[in-house]
């Protein structure tokens, strides 16, 4: 199936409304990902159709959690820009910082930012523990980055007062939730249904008690 049709079907299944320009930006991003993946090994997913499902649609399932106005978001361990680039295309009113310690990946992200014209994206090449932003972020997000307790501990300095942590996970992470430090509290756990993907996906949203 053509990737355009697969993406369109997935978007309709998620009940999302995208402009023609946003749809084309997602397709262009997919093209960049395929091109750079050959030399930079950005993702283990090679098939274009699988990239639509495992990367684009997987990221788009988060849309309903970004409906607030003018958020500042940091995507920690963003890799090839997932979910950060996809969400930046979908929500131009939000500011996204894409953080990764891998120089090859951040070079790709800089090129993607330029070619896609994403003025709401900043790219940072740094280890998360060493990055000291001028201010905290409204949302700190990660996708299959690390265990919840480690995610909470190494990113706590990035979150603004009243901010939230979004951790994208596979199966329901019961054990990881139980190991969260007492200074953090789970707000909600949302089952994410990715069109065409039988695997389980969950979003764990938690906050820091101050």
Short mmCIF file of N, CA, C and O in Angstrom, two decimals, residues 37-98:
data_model
loop_
_atom_site.label_atom_id
_atom_site.label_comp_id
_atom_site.label_asym_id
_atom_site.label_seq_id
_atom_site.Cartn_x
_atom_site.Cartn_y
_atom_site.Cartn_z
N UNK A 37 18.51 7.31 7.00
CA UNK A 37 18.64 6.06 7.75
C UNK A 37 19.67 5.13 7.12
O UNK A 37 20.32 4.35 7.80
N UNK A 38 19.83 5.23 5.81
CA UNK A 38 20.78 4.36 5.11
C UNK A 38 22.21 4.60 5.57
O UNK A 38 23.01 3.67 5.66
N UNK A 39 22.55 5.84 5.87
CA UNK A 39 23.91 6.17 6.27
C UNK A 39 24.07 6.35 7.78
O UNK A 39 25.12 6.06 8.34
N UNK A 40 23.01 6.81 8.44
CA UNK A 40 23.12 7.19 9.85
C UNK A 40 22.51 6.18 10.82
O UNK A 40 22.66 6.32 12.02
N UNK A 41 21.81 5.17 10.29
CA UNK A 41 21.21 4.13 11.14
C UNK A 41 20.37 4.76 12.25
O UNK A 41 20.56 4.50 13.44
N UNK A 42 19.43 5.59 11.86
CA UNK A 42 18.59 6.32 12.82
C UNK A 42 17.57 5.43 13.51
O UNK A 42 17.20 5.67 14.65
N UNK A 43 17.09 4.41 12.81
CA UNK A 43 16.07 3.53 13.36
C UNK A 43 16.23 2.13 12.78
O UNK A 43 16.66 1.98 11.62
N UNK A 44 15.88 1.13 13.56
CA UNK A 44 15.96 -0.26 13.10
C UNK A 44 14.82 -0.59 12.15
O UNK A 44 14.88 -1.59 11.43
N UNK A 45 13.80 0.25 12.12
CA UNK A 45 12.67 0.04 11.21
C UNK A 45 13.07 0.55 9.83
O UNK A 45 13.39 1.72 9.65
N UNK A 46 13.06 -0.34 8.85
CA UNK A 46 13.53 0.01 7.51
C UNK A 46 12.42 0.16 6.48
O UNK A 46 12.52 0.96 5.57
N UNK A 47 11.38 -0.63 6.62
CA UNK A 47 10.30 -0.63 5.64
C UNK A 47 9.47 0.64 5.77
O UNK A 47 9.03 1.00 6.88
N UNK A 48 9.22 1.36 4.66
CA UNK A 48 8.46 2.61 4.72
C UNK A 48 7.07 2.46 5.33
O UNK A 48 6.63 3.32 6.10
N UNK A 49 6.38 1.37 5.01
CA UNK A 49 5.05 1.16 5.59
C UNK A 49 5.15 0.96 7.10
O UNK A 49 4.33 1.48 7.86
N UNK A 50 6.15 0.22 7.54
CA UNK A 50 6.35 0.02 8.98
C UNK A 50 6.71 1.33 9.66
O UNK A 50 6.32 1.58 10.81
N UNK A 51 7.45 2.19 8.96
CA UNK A 51 7.79 3.51 9.53
C UNK A 51 6.53 4.32 9.77
O UNK A 51 6.42 5.02 10.78
N UNK A 52 5.58 4.24 8.85
CA UNK A 52 4.31 4.95 9.02
C UNK A 52 3.62 4.48 10.29
O UNK A 52 3.17 5.30 11.12
N UNK A 53 3.54 3.17 10.46
CA UNK A 53 2.82 2.61 11.61
C UNK A 53 3.58 2.80 12.92
O UNK A 53 3.06 3.34 13.89
N UNK A 54 4.84 2.34 12.94
CA UNK A 54 5.61 2.31 14.19
C UNK A 54 6.13 3.68 14.61
O UNK A 54 6.43 3.88 15.80
N UNK A 55 6.26 4.60 13.67
CA UNK A 55 6.81 5.91 14.01
C UNK A 55 5.78 7.04 13.90
O UNK A 55 5.51 7.73 14.89
N UNK A 56 5.20 7.24 12.72
CA UNK A 56 4.29 8.37 12.55
C UNK A 56 2.98 8.18 13.32
O UNK A 56 2.60 9.03 14.13
N UNK A 57 2.29 7.08 13.07
CA UNK A 57 1.00 6.87 13.74
C UNK A 57 1.18 6.66 15.24
O UNK A 57 0.35 7.12 16.04
N UNK A 58 2.24 5.99 15.62
CA UNK A 58 2.53 5.79 17.05
C UNK A 58 2.65 7.15 17.74
O UNK A 58 2.13 7.36 18.83
N UNK A 59 3.35 8.08 17.11
CA UNK A 59 3.51 9.43 17.67
C UNK A 59 2.20 10.21 17.65
O UNK A 59 1.89 10.96 18.58
N UNK A 60 1.42 10.04 16.59
CA UNK A 60 0.17 10.79 16.44
C UNK A 60 -0.89 10.39 17.47
O UNK A 60 -1.83 11.15 17.72
N UNK A 61 -0.76 9.22 18.09
CA UNK A 61 -1.73 8.81 19.12
C UNK A 61 -1.69 9.76 20.32
O UNK A 61 -2.62 9.76 21.13
N UNK A 62 -0.64 10.56 20.44
CA UNK A 62 -0.52 11.47 21.58
C UNK A 62 -1.29 12.77 21.38
O UNK A 62 -1.35 13.60 22.30
N UNK A 63 -1.87 12.98 20.21
CA UNK A 63 -2.44 14.28 19.86
C UNK A 63 -3.39 14.83 20.91
O UNK A 63 -3.34 16.02 21.25
N UNK A 64 -4.25 14.00 21.45
CA UNK A 64 -5.26 14.51 22.38
C UNK A 64 -4.65 15.01 23.68
O UNK A 64 -5.31 15.73 24.46
N UNK A 65 -3.41 14.66 23.94
CA UNK A 65 -2.74 15.10 25.17
C UNK A 65 -1.95 16.40 24.97
O UNK A 65 -1.21 16.81 25.86
N UNK A 66 -2.11 17.03 23.81
CA UNK A 66 -1.40 18.27 23.52
C UNK A 66 -2.35 19.38 23.06
O UNK A 66 -1.97 20.25 22.29
N UNK A 67 -3.57 19.33 23.54
CA UNK A 67 -4.58 20.29 23.09
C UNK A 67 -4.48 21.64 23.81
O UNK A 67 -5.13 22.60 23.43
N UNK A 68 -3.67 21.73 24.87
CA UNK A 68 -3.54 22.98 25.61
C UNK A 68 -2.83 24.03 24.76
O UNK A 68 -2.07 23.70 23.85
N UNK A 69 -3.05 25.32 25.03
CA UNK A 69 -2.40 26.37 24.24
C UNK A 69 -0.95 26.60 24.63
O UNK A 69 -0.59 26.52 25.82
N UNK A 70 -0.10 26.84 23.64
CA UNK A 70 1.28 27.34 23.82
C UNK A 70 2.08 26.63 24.91
O UNK A 70 2.44 27.20 25.92
N UNK A 71 2.36 25.37 24.68
CA UNK A 71 3.17 24.60 25.61
C UNK A 71 4.64 24.63 25.21
O UNK A 71 4.98 24.74 24.04
N UNK A 72 5.51 24.48 26.21
CA UNK A 72 6.93 24.22 25.94
C UNK A 72 7.18 22.76 26.27
O UNK A 72 6.82 22.27 27.34
N UNK A 73 7.75 22.04 25.31
CA UNK A 73 7.90 20.59 25.41
C UNK A 73 9.35 20.21 25.13
O UNK A 73 9.96 20.73 24.18
N UNK A 74 9.90 19.29 25.93
CA UNK A 74 11.21 18.73 25.62
C UNK A 74 11.06 17.23 25.40
O UNK A 74 10.46 16.52 26.22
N UNK A 75 11.57 16.76 24.28
CA UNK A 75 11.56 15.34 23.92
C UNK A 75 12.94 14.78 24.23
O UNK A 75 13.92 15.08 23.54
N UNK A 76 13.02 14.00 25.29
CA UNK A 76 14.30 13.51 25.81
C UNK A 76 14.68 12.18 25.16
O UNK A 76 13.86 11.26 25.10
N UNK A 77 15.90 12.09 24.65
CA UNK A 77 16.30 10.88 23.93
C UNK A 77 15.48 10.73 22.67
O UNK A 77 15.02 9.65 22.32
N UNK A 78 15.32 11.84 21.96
CA UNK A 78 14.40 11.90 20.82
C UNK A 78 14.81 11.03 19.64
O UNK A 78 13.98 10.67 18.82
N UNK A 79 16.10 10.69 19.54
CA UNK A 79 16.55 9.85 18.43
C UNK A 79 16.36 10.54 17.09
O UNK A 79 16.92 11.59 16.82
N UNK A 80 15.51 9.96 16.26
CA UNK A 80 15.24 10.51 14.94
C UNK A 80 14.15 11.58 14.97
O UNK A 80 13.65 11.99 13.93
N UNK A 81 13.75 12.01 16.19
CA UNK A 81 12.72 13.03 16.31
C UNK A 81 11.34 12.49 16.60
O UNK A 81 10.35 13.06 16.19
N UNK A 82 11.31 11.38 17.33
CA UNK A 82 10.04 10.72 17.63
C UNK A 82 9.80 10.69 19.13
O UNK A 82 10.64 10.17 19.87
N UNK A 83 8.71 11.28 19.58
CA UNK A 83 7.59 11.83 18.80
C UNK A 83 7.72 13.32 18.46
O UNK A 83 6.82 13.89 17.87
N UNK A 84 8.83 13.96 18.86
CA UNK A 84 8.94 15.41 18.80
C UNK A 84 8.67 16.06 17.46
O UNK A 84 7.90 17.02 17.36
N UNK A 85 9.30 15.55 16.39
CA UNK A 85 9.11 16.15 15.06
C UNK A 85 7.65 16.01 14.61
O UNK A 85 7.05 16.97 14.10
N UNK A 86 7.08 14.84 14.82
CA UNK A 86 5.69 14.60 14.41
C UNK A 86 4.75 15.56 15.14
O UNK A 86 3.87 16.18 14.53
N UNK A 87 4.96 15.72 16.45
CA UNK A 87 4.10 16.61 17.24
C UNK A 87 4.33 18.07 16.88
O UNK A 87 3.40 18.88 16.90
N UNK A 88 5.56 18.42 16.53
CA UNK A 88 5.85 19.80 16.13
C UNK A 88 5.13 20.16 14.83
O UNK A 88 4.70 21.30 14.64
N UNK A 89 5.00 19.18 13.93
CA UNK A 89 4.25 19.39 12.69
C UNK A 89 2.76 19.58 13.01
O UNK A 89 2.08 20.43 12.45
N UNK A 90 2.28 18.78 13.95
CA UNK A 90 0.86 18.80 14.28
C UNK A 90 0.47 20.03 15.09
O UNK A 90 -0.65 20.55 14.96
N UNK A 91 1.39 20.52 15.93
CA UNK A 91 1.08 21.62 16.85
C UNK A 91 2.11 22.75 16.71
O UNK A 91 3.00 22.91 17.55
N UNK A 92 2.00 23.56 15.66
CA UNK A 92 2.96 24.64 15.45
C UNK A 92 2.93 25.71 16.54
O UNK A 92 3.87 26.50 16.66
N UNK A 93 1.86 25.73 17.34
CA UNK A 93 1.76 26.73 18.41
C UNK A 93 2.61 26.36 19.63
O UNK A 93 2.86 27.20 20.50
N UNK A 94 3.04 25.10 19.71
CA UNK A 94 3.88 24.66 20.83
C UNK A 94 5.36 24.77 20.45
O UNK A 94 5.72 24.70 19.27
N UNK A 95 6.21 24.90 21.46
CA UNK A 95 7.66 24.96 21.26
C UNK A 95 8.26 23.62 21.67
O UNK A 95 8.04 23.16 22.80
N UNK A 96 9.02 22.99 20.76
CA UNK A 96 9.58 21.67 21.02
C UNK A 96 11.12 21.73 21.04
O UNK A 96 11.73 22.25 20.11
N UNK A 97 11.70 21.22 22.11
CA UNK A 97 13.15 21.04 22.18
C UNK A 97 13.45 19.56 22.05
O UNK A 97 12.91 18.74 22.81
N UNK A 98 14.26 19.20 21.07
CA UNK A 98 14.61 17.80 20.82
C UNK A 98 16.01 17.55 21.34
O UNK A 98 16.98 18.13 20.85
#
